[in-house]
Amino acid sequence: MKNERMHRVRIGLGECPAGWYLVEGVGFEPSERMQLVVESTTSEPHVKLPLASVDRKGRLRSTIVLTHNARHVGLASNATRLSGELWLRPIGRTEAVFRMLAGLRTEKGAIHWRMMLRTLLDAAATATGGIRRAAGLVVARYFFHLRAEPGKKGSSADARLRPGPWPIAIPMQLQPLMHLEPTVDTDGLEAWEATGEDPSFRFEDHGAAMPLKAGWYRLHVRIMAESGNIVAPALYPDLGQGYVDEELIRLPDPGPSGEIDALILLKQDASALRFDPTVRLARFRVAEFDLARIGRVSAMIHMLLGLRHGDGRLDAGRMILAVVGFVRTAVAHGISTAASDLFAMQPSPQVHGGSYADWVRRYDTFGALELERLRQRARRIEHGPLISLILPVYQTPEIWLRRCLDSVQQQAYHHWELCVADDASPDPRVREVLEEYAARDARIKLVFRSLNGHIAEASNSALELAAGEFIGLLDHDDELRPHALLEMAEAISARGNVGLLYSDEDKIDAEGRRFAPYFKPDWNPDLLLSQNYICHFTVIRTDLARDVGGFRKGFEGSQDHDLILRCTERLSSAQIHHIAKILYHWRAIEGSTALGRSAKDYAAAAGARAVYGHLQRIGTTATVDELPHGHFRVRWPLPSVQKKVSIIIPTRDRLELLKACVESVLAKTDYPDYEVVVVDNRSVETETLSYLEDIQRRANVTVLRYDEPFNYSAINNWAVSRCAGELICLLNNDIEVVDGGWLHEMAGHALRPEIGAVGSMLYYPDLTIQHAGVILGIGGVANHAYVHQPAGYPGHGARALVAQNLSAVTGACLVVRRDAYLGVGGLNEQLEVAFNDVDFCLRLRTAGYRNVWTPFSALIHHESASRGNDDSPEKRARFIGEVDYMLKRWGEEIQHDLAYNPNLSLQSVNSELAFPPRS
């Protein structure tokens, strides 16, 4: 109930073993409704069992079943004061069942003969599945009867299981697991309020998890939302590893009447089933939850009827093709495979490539419930840090200035001040608007500069007003999200030593339409040298901003980038925190940088100076180039005496590939000191052997013979132990060099002491992207970014155009210092073919190194041409084993790639939006 108070009393029975009990009590308030709260000795969540109402003499008599041993039993009551005595008496199953049947009573207390008869008939029909199943049906019907309030038609916890084609429906329960609070809707019916982003129920059979057999099921749900939105409902079957994302079954969003109708395939038995109704805050009632097991023929008919045009009409053409394909597959591979293939043709509730507007509507639009929840969160940190917003203003159109100021005043978190410096705006209306807002809100501080000093000096004038522990950087025509300061304050409170925080951002046009989101990585220092990816919304510790000198004149247009670089020089990575949420709207109007760097062509030059200044301060002679798209390339210097690079190329026959690789390296590489080490792994073709004999006569080429079964990791480890280079380059024999500076670029990065592995841009022969870095989690373990996109494709946030830190890069072309390679033990020889490069990069990162990917080293990759596809049973088994190893060893890192964003999809290599977000 909405105002239910929890009262727990120790029952003097010690540990209560599983079994059937009669609950008896005296001295309670008449008509009081109570629940028994049972905490089991297992990891199961506590269970609330309804009890019969107290009679007019204050007596209670009810029947329960404990499915697990209980270590604690207590009471939950809607009474303001709990009194009386309560005890439990063990009884047999037969007595318990008859007591429950007798407990099916009308509102006036008479036996409900119709309900009793129906329950007996249903139990008799269910008895074919065993006495326990028949007894379970009686228990479920009894508990449902107790849960329903007098005069009400149903409960939000109503659920049914139809175990077969016969017209039998077993009453079940939806037991709340987390992020759900009981309430009532406007009709007085029991409802639920989602209190977090992961509200969930468990599908139960009288208090125990309901096991489900593998097979086809049809799910019908009717969910009525009183407020908020029902978005991205889903099921999680427990297939032996708990409720894991890999087993998630997405359901379609409910229709206008709240209906969800879905076909479900359980490929193996499930020990439990979880129902997540929404990922948004909402108040709702589950009016119906009906799960029916159906046969393969019924499933096929349902799937065929699901093949429709966009307007809802049946797609007869697709139906015919589907039937033909089903028959062919059934003949060749069996009916099960054919049915699975047909199931894969069904339209998926998962939205792939959906628009940002749709993403915003579904996952990032605040209703009344969300705003109230934000205010509740803010009240919990009432004594959080004071955040001083720095706002330089000049000639701001009134409409945008008001929207900016309104967005500050509408913050859920109230412990802020707004420090505004007007930079001598000629329009008197700017001053009038500012004074109007300051007059009605004492937290707004104003300073009016007599001379125009441009944005850096105006920002410093605002900084002088700041009394807060932290400053937040705000532009005069932009908007903060309502939870921007709250998210920052919560993160600051949770991390005592944080010095700089930043969030994701998007753009907003004159009509208020949001577009072009930038979902950023966690702290990525090499990306910050390539672009000001931190940008908006940034919050910095005030004393740090002042100690580094505040905003510097001469860096107008990139004054924030310059300040951020100087601040991060004094912070450890643990003191820099990224909040993966859109907290800032960057106004995109004519003349704004948000529409393109060409709007302020001086900004790119100022940014390049800022990056160059940073490089000088950290003691390097690296230089900075401006790129045409407004970002930067850092050229890392090589020592005067250059380090030798050993280029290791494993091979087996396929002369045409090996020759193209070796000859292109020798002819085009302009790095002065390198050796080519070709490792022959059992080549037998005469032409190949002849070529190997020929090239080993060249001054900087060595041919080694490795006479063991193919193991990519073992081959390279063995070769590294026999070569002389201080830098190691792992190079596939199907790589072709096209740019002479490829090794110079990679060596420059690899010689930086903080850098581990360095990866390059690889193209297919048709000049589409084959590798632009590795993203963890895509495809289960990892996959390459932007595969098959054309050369020059910018990628999300233009990241495919600039150097940056990534969690991993491909071993097809990888450069690393010998000491770092040996320091982590080289490649993992347990991973013979797949993921050894990813594992290697993650071990480098664990050892404290950063991995770098650069697009300024570009090569052609004839991928896997020398080995073929992994299509044999042995290769598939090996691949499955390597996947299993990676998931066990790096499961947490794979699910949370620090160089990727949880708002981006793991179902796409193109940084598409995640529906729903993974945070």
PDB file of C-alpha atoms in Angstrom, residues 314-508:
ATOM      1  CA  LEU A 314       0.029  -8.239 -44.138  1.00  0.00           C
ATOM      2  CA  ASP A 315       3.067  -8.570 -46.424  1.00  0.00           C
ATOM      3  CA  ALA A 316       1.941 -11.495 -48.620  1.00  0.00           C
ATOM      4  CA  GLY A 317       5.169 -11.497 -50.628  1.00  0.00           C
ATOM      5  CA  ARG A 318       7.363 -11.880 -47.569  1.00  0.00           C
ATOM      6  CA  MET A 319       5.015 -14.528 -46.179  1.00  0.00           C
ATOM      7  CA  ILE A 320       5.387 -16.657 -49.310  1.00  0.00           C
ATOM      8  CA  LEU A 321       9.169 -16.274 -49.315  1.00  0.00           C
ATOM      9  CA  ALA A 322       9.251 -17.103 -45.595  1.00  0.00           C
ATOM     10  CA  VAL A 323       7.220 -20.296 -46.103  1.00  0.00           C
ATOM     11  CA  VAL A 324       9.451 -21.394 -48.992  1.00  0.00           C
ATOM     12  CA  GLY A 325      12.558 -20.664 -46.943  1.00  0.00           C
ATOM     13  CA  PHE A 326      11.107 -22.504 -43.958  1.00  0.00           C
ATOM     14  CA  VAL A 327      10.454 -25.634 -46.000  1.00  0.00           C
ATOM     15  CA  ARG A 328      13.916 -25.601 -47.580  1.00  0.00           C
ATOM     16  CA  THR A 329      15.677 -25.105 -44.240  1.00  0.00           C
ATOM     17  CA  ALA A 330      13.511 -27.736 -42.552  1.00  0.00           C
ATOM     18  CA  VAL A 331      14.434 -30.275 -45.214  1.00  0.00           C
ATOM     19  CA  ALA A 332      18.137 -29.449 -45.061  1.00  0.00           C
ATOM     20  CA  HIS A 333      18.680 -28.765 -41.351  1.00  0.00           C
ATOM     21  CA  GLY A 334      15.543 -29.716 -39.441  1.00  0.00           C
ATOM     22  CA  ILE A 335      12.392 -27.980 -38.235  1.00  0.00           C
ATOM     23  CA  SER A 336      14.049 -26.429 -35.166  1.00  0.00           C
ATOM     24  CA  THR A 337      16.605 -24.591 -37.297  1.00  0.00           C
ATOM     25  CA  ALA A 338      13.892 -23.533 -39.752  1.00  0.00           C
ATOM     26  CA  ALA A 339      11.735 -22.158 -36.941  1.00  0.00           C
ATOM     27  CA  SER A 340      14.700 -20.263 -35.462  1.00  0.00           C
ATOM     28  CA  ASP A 341      15.483 -18.739 -38.865  1.00  0.00           C
ATOM     29  CA  LEU A 342      11.865 -17.675 -39.269  1.00  0.00           C
ATOM     30  CA  PHE A 343      11.939 -16.165 -35.792  1.00  0.00           C
ATOM     31  CA  ALA A 344      15.002 -14.130 -36.759  1.00  0.00           C
ATOM     32  CA  MET A 345      12.953 -12.520 -39.570  1.00  0.00           C
ATOM     33  CA  GLN A 346      10.520 -11.006 -37.090  1.00  0.00           C
ATOM     34  CA  PRO A 347      10.670  -7.233 -36.605  1.00  0.00           C
ATOM     35  CA  SER A 348      12.754  -6.593 -33.516  1.00  0.00           C
ATOM     36  CA  PRO A 349      11.602  -4.315 -30.692  1.00  0.00           C
ATOM     37  CA  GLN A 350      15.225  -3.157 -30.552  1.00  0.00           C
ATOM     38  CA  VAL A 351      15.485   0.132 -32.427  1.00  0.00           C
ATOM     39  CA  HIS A 352      18.568   0.096 -34.658  1.00  0.00           C
ATOM     40  CA  GLY A 353      19.602   3.378 -36.186  1.00  0.00           C
ATOM     41  CA  GLY A 354      16.708   5.234 -34.585  1.00  0.00           C
ATOM     42  CA  SER A 355      16.739   9.004 -34.715  1.00  0.00           C
ATOM     43  CA  TYR A 356      18.112  11.094 -31.898  1.00  0.00           C
ATOM     44  CA  ALA A 357      14.717  12.749 -31.557  1.00  0.00           C
ATOM     45  CA  ASP A 358      13.195   9.331 -30.870  1.00  0.00           C
ATOM     46  CA  TRP A 359      15.996   8.507 -28.425  1.00  0.00           C
ATOM     47  CA  VAL A 360      15.362  11.779 -26.580  1.00  0.00           C
ATOM     48  CA  ARG A 361      11.618  11.134 -26.455  1.00  0.00           C
ATOM     49  CA  ARG A 362      12.061   7.637 -25.086  1.00  0.00           C
ATOM     50  CA  TYR A 363      14.963   8.020 -22.688  1.00  0.00           C
ATOM     51  CA  ASP A 364      15.877  11.645 -22.048  1.00  0.00           C
ATOM     52  CA  THR A 365      12.702  13.686 -21.640  1.00  0.00           C
ATOM     53  CA  PHE A 366      11.653  14.574 -18.117  1.00  0.00           C
ATOM     54  CA  GLY A 367       8.051  14.318 -17.002  1.00  0.00           C
ATOM     55  CA  ALA A 368       6.571  15.321 -13.661  1.00  0.00           C
ATOM     56  CA  LEU A 369       7.690  12.102 -11.962  1.00  0.00           C
ATOM     57  CA  GLU A 370      11.283  12.479 -13.132  1.00  0.00           C
ATOM     58  CA  LEU A 371      11.432  16.122 -12.053  1.00  0.00           C
ATOM     59  CA  GLU A 372      10.048  15.293  -8.625  1.00  0.00           C
ATOM     60  CA  ARG A 373      12.566  12.485  -8.280  1.00  0.00           C
ATOM     61  CA  LEU A 374      15.349  14.939  -9.141  1.00  0.00           C
ATOM     62  CA  ARG A 375      14.151  17.276  -6.411  1.00  0.00           C
ATOM     63  CA  GLN A 376      14.089  14.395  -3.934  1.00  0.00           C
ATOM     64  CA  ARG A 377      17.657  13.496  -4.843  1.00  0.00           C
ATOM     65  CA  ALA A 378      18.698  17.108  -4.436  1.00  0.00           C
ATOM     66  CA  ARG A 379      17.214  17.263  -0.945  1.00  0.00           C
ATOM     67  CA  ARG A 380      19.427  14.363   0.095  1.00  0.00           C
ATOM     68  CA  ILE A 381      22.559  16.471  -0.566  1.00  0.00           C
ATOM     69  CA  GLU A 382      21.223  19.728   0.820  1.00  0.00           C
ATOM     70  CA  HIS A 383      24.705  20.513   2.156  1.00  0.00           C
ATOM     71  CA  GLY A 384      26.512  19.666  -1.053  1.00  0.00           C
ATOM     72  CA  PRO A 385      29.133  21.883  -2.704  1.00  0.00           C
ATOM     73  CA  LEU A 386      28.354  25.423  -3.802  1.00  0.00           C
ATOM     74  CA  ILE A 387      28.804  25.563  -7.589  1.00  0.00           C
ATOM     75  CA  SER A 388      29.517  28.970  -9.117  1.00  0.00           C
ATOM     76  CA  LEU A 389      28.435  29.181 -12.749  1.00  0.00           C
ATOM     77  CA  ILE A 390      30.708  31.423 -14.821  1.00  0.00           C
ATOM     78  CA  LEU A 391      28.693  33.273 -17.465  1.00  0.00           C
ATOM     79  CA  PRO A 392      30.372  35.854 -19.749  1.00  0.00           C
ATOM     80  CA  VAL A 393      27.752  37.857 -21.648  1.00  0.00           C
ATOM     81  CA  TYR A 394      28.002  40.109 -24.696  1.00  0.00           C
ATOM     82  CA  GLN A 395      25.163  41.389 -26.853  1.00  0.00           C
ATOM     83  CA  THR A 396      23.097  38.262 -26.245  1.00  0.00           C
ATOM     84  CA  PRO A 397      19.687  38.321 -27.945  1.00  0.00           C
ATOM     85  CA  GLU A 398      17.089  38.565 -25.200  1.00  0.00           C
ATOM     86  CA  ILE A 399      15.309  35.326 -26.108  1.00  0.00           C
ATOM     87  CA  TRP A 400      18.493  33.250 -25.738  1.00  0.00           C
ATOM     88  CA  LEU A 401      19.691  35.082 -22.656  1.00  0.00           C
ATOM     89  CA  ARG A 402      16.379  34.437 -20.895  1.00  0.00           C
ATOM     90  CA  ARG A 403      16.436  30.754 -21.828  1.00  0.00           C
ATOM     91  CA  CYS A 404      19.954  30.474 -20.493  1.00  0.00           C
ATOM     92  CA  LEU A 405      19.052  32.176 -17.195  1.00  0.00           C
ATOM     93  CA  ASP A 406      15.822  30.193 -16.886  1.00  0.00           C
ATOM     94  CA  SER A 407      17.733  26.921 -17.308  1.00  0.00           C
ATOM     95  CA  VAL A 408      19.861  27.876 -14.305  1.00  0.00           C
ATOM     96  CA  GLN A 409      16.930  28.854 -12.124  1.00  0.00           C
ATOM     97  CA  GLN A 410      15.151  25.583 -13.001  1.00  0.00           C
ATOM     98  CA  GLN A 411      17.955  23.436 -11.591  1.00  0.00           C
ATOM     99  CA  ALA A 412      16.833  20.669  -9.230  1.00  0.00           C
ATOM    100  CA  TYR A 413      19.954  21.357  -7.153  1.00  0.00           C
ATOM    101  CA  HIS A 414      19.670  24.747  -5.460  1.00  0.00           C
ATOM    102  CA  HIS A 415      23.124  25.271  -3.942  1.00  0.00           C
ATOM    103  CA  TRP A 416      24.494  27.370  -6.772  1.00  0.00           C
ATOM    104  CA  GLU A 417      25.339  30.931  -7.664  1.00  0.00           C
ATOM    105  CA  LEU A 418      25.420  32.518 -11.093  1.00  0.00           C
ATOM    106  CA  CYS A 419      28.368  34.857 -11.676  1.00  0.00           C
ATOM    107  CA  VAL A 420      27.607  37.023 -14.717  1.00  0.00           C
ATOM    108  CA  ALA A 421      30.062  39.414 -16.342  1.00  0.00           C
ATOM    109  CA  ASP A 422      28.606  41.634 -19.048  1.00  0.00           C
ATOM    110  CA  ASP A 423      31.445  42.569 -21.398  1.00  0.00           C
ATOM    111  CA  ALA A 424      30.268  46.144 -22.081  1.00  0.00           C
ATOM    112  CA  SER A 425      27.301  45.169 -24.269  1.00  0.00           C
ATOM    113  CA  PRO A 426      26.140  48.216 -26.308  1.00  0.00           C
ATOM    114  CA  ASP A 427      22.493  47.108 -26.112  1.00  0.00           C
ATOM    115  CA  PRO A 428      21.024  48.379 -22.811  1.00  0.00           C
ATOM    116  CA  ARG A 429      18.419  45.616 -22.920  1.00  0.00           C
ATOM    117  CA  VAL A 430      21.098  43.070 -21.945  1.00  0.00           C
ATOM    118  CA  ARG A 431      21.698  44.906 -18.669  1.00  0.00           C
ATOM    119  CA  GLU A 432      17.980  45.317 -18.019  1.00  0.00           C
ATOM    120  CA  VAL A 433      17.338  41.584 -18.360  1.00  0.00           C
ATOM    121  CA  LEU A 434      20.263  40.676 -16.110  1.00  0.00           C
ATOM    122  CA  GLU A 435      19.187  43.131 -13.407  1.00  0.00           C
ATOM    123  CA  GLU A 436      15.616  41.819 -13.618  1.00  0.00           C
ATOM    124  CA  TYR A 437      16.766  38.273 -12.851  1.00  0.00           C
ATOM    125  CA  ALA A 438      19.211  39.406 -10.162  1.00  0.00           C
ATOM    126  CA  ALA A 439      16.477  41.372  -8.414  1.00  0.00           C
ATOM    127  CA  ARG A 440      14.376  38.263  -7.906  1.00  0.00           C
ATOM    128  CA  ASP A 441      17.169  35.784  -7.138  1.00  0.00           C
ATOM    129  CA  ALA A 442      19.931  36.688  -4.673  1.00  0.00           C
ATOM    130  CA  ARG A 443      22.104  33.869  -6.028  1.00  0.00           C
ATOM    131  CA  ILE A 444      22.740  35.849  -9.220  1.00  0.00           C
ATOM    132  CA  LYS A 445      25.807  38.107  -9.020  1.00  0.00           C
ATOM    133  CA  LEU A 446      26.484  40.730 -11.660  1.00  0.00           C
ATOM    134  CA  VAL A 447      29.466  42.737 -12.807  1.00  0.00           C
ATOM    135  CA  PHE A 448      29.274  45.171 -15.711  1.00  0.00           C
ATOM    136  CA  ARG A 449      32.602  45.778 -17.405  1.00  0.00           C
ATOM    137  CA  SER A 450      33.240  49.299 -18.650  1.00  0.00           C
ATOM    138  CA  LEU A 451      35.486  48.131 -21.501  1.00  0.00           C
ATOM    139  CA  ASN A 452      35.064  45.200 -23.854  1.00  0.00           C
ATOM    140  CA  GLY A 453      37.849  42.689 -23.207  1.00  0.00           C
ATOM    141  CA  HIS A 454      36.472  39.697 -25.119  1.00  0.00           C
ATOM    142  CA  ILE A 455      35.480  36.366 -23.667  1.00  0.00           C
ATOM    143  CA  ALA A 456      38.638  35.469 -21.708  1.00  0.00           C
ATOM    144  CA  GLU A 457      38.750  38.712 -19.723  1.00  0.00           C
ATOM    145  CA  ALA A 458      34.976  38.692 -19.227  1.00  0.00           C
ATOM    146  CA  SER A 459      35.202  35.130 -17.911  1.00  0.00           C
ATOM    147  CA  ASN A 460      37.908  36.193 -15.471  1.00  0.00           C
ATOM    148  CA  SER A 461      35.663  39.019 -14.258  1.00  0.00           C
ATOM    149  CA  ALA A 462      32.962  36.447 -13.571  1.00  0.00           C
ATOM    150  CA  LEU A 463      35.502  34.146 -11.912  1.00  0.00           C
ATOM    151  CA  GLU A 464      36.393  36.930  -9.466  1.00  0.00           C
ATOM    152  CA  LEU A 465      32.796  36.844  -8.182  1.00  0.00           C
ATOM    153  CA  ALA A 466      32.851  33.098  -7.514  1.00  0.00           C
ATOM    154  CA  ALA A 467      32.546  31.986  -3.884  1.00  0.00           C
ATOM    155  CA  GLY A 468      31.814  28.322  -4.600  1.00  0.00           C
ATOM    156  CA  GLU A 469      34.098  25.335  -4.198  1.00  0.00           C
ATOM    157  CA  PHE A 470      33.605  24.588  -7.894  1.00  0.00           C
ATOM    158  CA  ILE A 471      32.958  26.637 -11.012  1.00  0.00           C
ATOM    159  CA  GLY A 472      30.837  25.543 -13.973  1.00  0.00           C
ATOM    160  CA  LEU A 473      31.417  26.930 -17.479  1.00  0.00           C
ATOM    161  CA  LEU A 474      28.303  28.241 -19.211  1.00  0.00           C
ATOM    162  CA  ASP A 475      27.902  30.168 -22.487  1.00  0.00           C
ATOM    163  CA  HIS A 476      25.395  33.007 -22.664  1.00  0.00           C
ATOM    164  CA  ASP A 477      23.036  31.465 -25.244  1.00  0.00           C
ATOM    165  CA  ASP A 478      23.195  27.829 -24.129  1.00  0.00           C
ATOM    166  CA  GLU A 479      21.018  25.843 -21.721  1.00  0.00           C
ATOM    167  CA  LEU A 480      21.658  23.504 -18.822  1.00  0.00           C
ATOM    168  CA  ARG A 481      19.542  20.397 -18.309  1.00  0.00           C
ATOM    169  CA  PRO A 482      17.455  20.454 -15.087  1.00  0.00           C
ATOM    170  CA  HIS A 483      19.700  17.849 -13.462  1.00  0.00           C
ATOM    171  CA  ALA A 484      23.050  19.269 -14.611  1.00  0.00           C
ATOM    172  CA  LEU A 485      24.167  20.675 -11.263  1.00  0.00           C
ATOM    173  CA  LEU A 486      22.591  17.813  -9.339  1.00  0.00           C
ATOM    174  CA  GLU A 487      24.610  15.218 -11.249  1.00  0.00           C
ATOM    175  CA  MET A 488      27.777  17.226 -10.688  1.00  0.00           C
ATOM    176  CA  ALA A 489      27.077  17.751  -6.984  1.00  0.00           C
ATOM    177  CA  GLU A 490      26.343  14.056  -6.441  1.00  0.00           C
ATOM    178  CA  ALA A 491      29.568  13.060  -8.178  1.00  0.00           C
ATOM    179  CA  ILE A 492      31.577  15.594  -6.159  1.00  0.00           C
ATOM    180  CA  SER A 493      30.047  14.371  -2.911  1.00  0.00           C
ATOM    181  CA  ALA A 494      30.810  10.751  -3.796  1.00  0.00           C
ATOM    182  CA  ARG A 495      34.412  11.489  -4.899  1.00  0.00           C
ATOM    183  CA  GLY A 496      36.083  13.738  -2.381  1.00  0.00           C
ATOM    184  CA  ASN A 497      39.241  14.476  -4.362  1.00  0.00           C
ATOM    185  CA  VAL A 498      37.765  15.160  -7.794  1.00  0.00           C
ATOM    186  CA  GLY A 499      39.150  18.236  -9.545  1.00  0.00           C
ATOM    187  CA  LEU A 500      37.419  18.323 -12.946  1.00  0.00           C
ATOM    188  CA  LEU A 501      34.137  16.861 -14.131  1.00  0.00           C
ATOM    189  CA  TYR A 502      32.524  16.867 -17.568  1.00  0.00           C
ATOM    190  CA  SER A 503      29.379  15.506 -19.196  1.00  0.00           C
ATOM    191  CA  ASP A 504      27.961  14.604 -22.565  1.00  0.00           C
ATOM    192  CA  GLU A 505      26.316  17.341 -24.616  1.00  0.00           C
ATOM    193  CA  ASP A 506      24.100  17.975 -27.612  1.00  0.00           C
ATOM    194  CA  LYS A 507      23.013  20.936 -29.720  1.00  0.00           C
ATOM    195  CA  ILE A 508      19.727  22.786 -29.750  1.00  0.00           C
TER     196      ILE A 508
END
